[in-house]
Amino acid sequence: MFAGCAPVTSPVRIGDKWTAKIIRCLQDGPRRYSELKVPLTGITPKVLTESLRSMERDGLVTRTAYPGIPPKVVYELSPLGHSLVEPLDTMCAWSRANLPKVLSARDAYDVG
């Protein structure tokens, strides 16, 4: 059944709460840390930092630090990160098209 799937020792976390949103924020170009916090309503500084580090480790994001006072750090999608934009577009379109069905199924399940 899963013979065509690559073995994964530690899964890439693209389905967590923030990764897809961060990809969306970076898809149009580089942003500073403070510029990412604005559209990511509700994310804590700790979680944003952890998410960016994890994405950098997975090769989805690059981090560039520029010398100066104050220091300037810019994040941008790597080519690997950019390769996720189209699949995310597809997932978002599917979600928009099927949200009423999902909500209906949840209601039916919750009623019992």
Tab-separated table of C-alpha atoms in Angstrom:
chain	number	residue	atom	x	y	z
A	1	MET	CA	0.000	0.000	0.000
A	2	PHE	CA	2.769	2.467	0.883
A	3	ALA	CA	5.462	0.993	-1.354
A	4	GLY	CA	5.580	4.154	-3.468
A	5	CYS	CA	6.165	6.405	-0.463
A	6	ALA	CA	9.658	7.454	0.509
A	7	PRO	CA	10.774	6.314	3.958
A	8	VAL	CA	10.663	9.174	6.411
A	9	THR	CA	12.578	9.086	9.666
A	10	SER	CA	11.265	12.422	10.899
A	11	PRO	CA	8.277	13.809	9.026
A	12	VAL	CA	8.335	17.256	7.513
A	13	ARG	CA	5.761	19.251	9.415
A	14	ILE	CA	3.652	20.988	6.808
A	15	GLY	CA	0.346	20.079	8.406
A	16	ASP	CA	0.898	21.764	11.744
A	17	LYS	CA	-0.933	24.940	12.670
A	18	TRP	CA	1.607	27.480	11.422
A	19	THR	CA	3.849	26.091	8.659
A	20	ALA	CA	1.386	26.570	5.786
A	21	LYS	CA	0.532	30.056	7.049
A	22	ILE	CA	4.217	30.996	7.206
A	23	ILE	CA	4.699	29.668	3.671
A	24	ARG	CA	1.781	31.857	2.559
A	25	CYS	CA	3.359	34.887	4.242
A	26	LEU	CA	6.684	34.270	2.505
A	27	GLN	CA	5.427	33.222	-0.933
A	28	ASP	CA	5.600	36.759	-2.339
A	29	GLY	CA	9.095	37.480	-1.087
A	30	PRO	CA	11.393	37.834	1.900
A	31	ARG	CA	10.163	39.242	5.192
A	32	ARG	CA	11.676	40.262	8.466
A	33	TYR	CA	10.628	38.504	11.658
A	34	SER	CA	8.519	41.483	12.759
A	35	GLU	CA	6.764	41.533	9.374
A	36	LEU	CA	5.754	37.903	9.818
A	37	LYS	CA	4.128	38.493	13.208
A	38	VAL	CA	1.531	40.910	11.808
A	39	PRO	CA	-0.418	38.564	9.488
A	40	LEU	CA	0.112	35.562	11.784
A	41	THR	CA	-2.438	36.683	14.336
A	42	GLY	CA	-2.249	34.655	17.520
A	43	ILE	CA	1.231	33.198	17.083
A	44	THR	CA	3.547	33.707	20.027
A	45	PRO	CA	7.139	34.859	19.478
A	46	LYS	CA	8.370	31.518	20.838
A	47	VAL	CA	6.224	29.475	18.443
A	48	LEU	CA	7.151	31.679	15.464
A	49	THR	CA	10.850	31.249	16.255
A	50	GLU	CA	10.470	27.481	16.709
A	51	SER	CA	8.475	27.178	13.476
A	52	LEU	CA	10.994	29.188	11.459
A	53	ARG	CA	13.900	27.156	12.865
A	54	SER	CA	12.132	23.903	12.061
A	55	MET	CA	11.348	25.091	8.542
A	56	GLU	CA	14.954	26.215	8.085
A	57	ARG	CA	16.175	22.821	9.292
A	58	ASP	CA	13.856	21.088	6.799
A	59	GLY	CA	15.177	23.283	3.983
A	60	LEU	CA	11.905	25.154	3.432
A	61	VAL	CA	13.135	28.574	4.566
A	62	THR	CA	16.423	30.425	4.415
A	63	ARG	CA	17.513	32.871	7.088
A	64	THR	CA	19.866	35.713	6.233
A	65	ALA	CA	21.357	37.886	8.975
A	66	TYR	CA	22.746	41.291	8.043
A	67	PRO	CA	25.202	43.100	10.318
A	68	GLY	CA	24.191	46.380	11.806
A	69	ILE	CA	22.471	47.971	14.729
A	70	PRO	CA	19.831	46.795	15.144
A	71	PRO	CA	20.632	43.494	13.450
A	72	LYS	CA	18.475	42.686	10.446
A	73	VAL	CA	17.297	39.123	9.844
A	74	VAL	CA	15.308	38.192	6.751
A	75	TYR	CA	13.448	34.964	6.062
A	76	GLU	CA	12.469	33.711	2.634
A	77	LEU	CA	11.252	30.537	1.032
A	78	SER	CA	13.910	28.303	-0.432
A	79	PRO	CA	13.241	26.637	-3.791
A	80	LEU	CA	12.019	23.622	-1.799
A	81	GLY	CA	9.657	25.867	0.170
A	82	HIS	CA	8.389	27.473	-3.037
A	83	SER	CA	7.600	23.996	-4.359
A	84	LEU	CA	4.911	23.740	-1.661
A	85	VAL	CA	2.973	26.819	-2.816
A	86	GLU	CA	1.107	25.030	-5.616
A	87	PRO	CA	0.088	22.028	-3.466
A	88	LEU	CA	-1.072	24.483	-0.776
A	89	ASP	CA	-3.131	26.339	-3.398
A	90	THR	CA	-4.760	23.022	-4.305
A	91	MET	CA	-5.456	22.197	-0.653
A	92	CYS	CA	-6.952	25.652	-0.049
A	93	ALA	CA	-9.187	25.334	-3.111
A	94	TRP	CA	-10.325	21.889	-1.945
A	95	SER	CA	-11.039	23.289	1.529
A	96	ARG	CA	-13.105	26.181	0.156
A	97	ALA	CA	-15.048	23.885	-2.163
A	98	ASN	CA	-15.730	21.225	0.463
A	99	LEU	CA	-16.092	23.175	3.698
A	100	PRO	CA	-19.911	22.919	3.718
A	101	LYS	CA	-19.673	19.125	3.318
A	102	VAL	CA	-17.088	18.841	6.083
A	103	LEU	CA	-19.181	20.967	8.445
A	104	SER	CA	-22.277	18.933	7.614
A	105	ALA	CA	-20.407	15.682	8.276
A	106	ARG	CA	-19.178	17.032	11.621
A	107	ASP	CA	-22.694	18.052	12.612
A	108	ALA	CA	-24.056	14.623	11.660
A	109	TYR	CA	-21.286	12.891	13.604
A	110	ASP	CA	-21.776	15.073	16.685
A	111	VAL	CA	-25.533	14.403	16.740
A	112	GLY	CA	-24.699	10.760	16.947
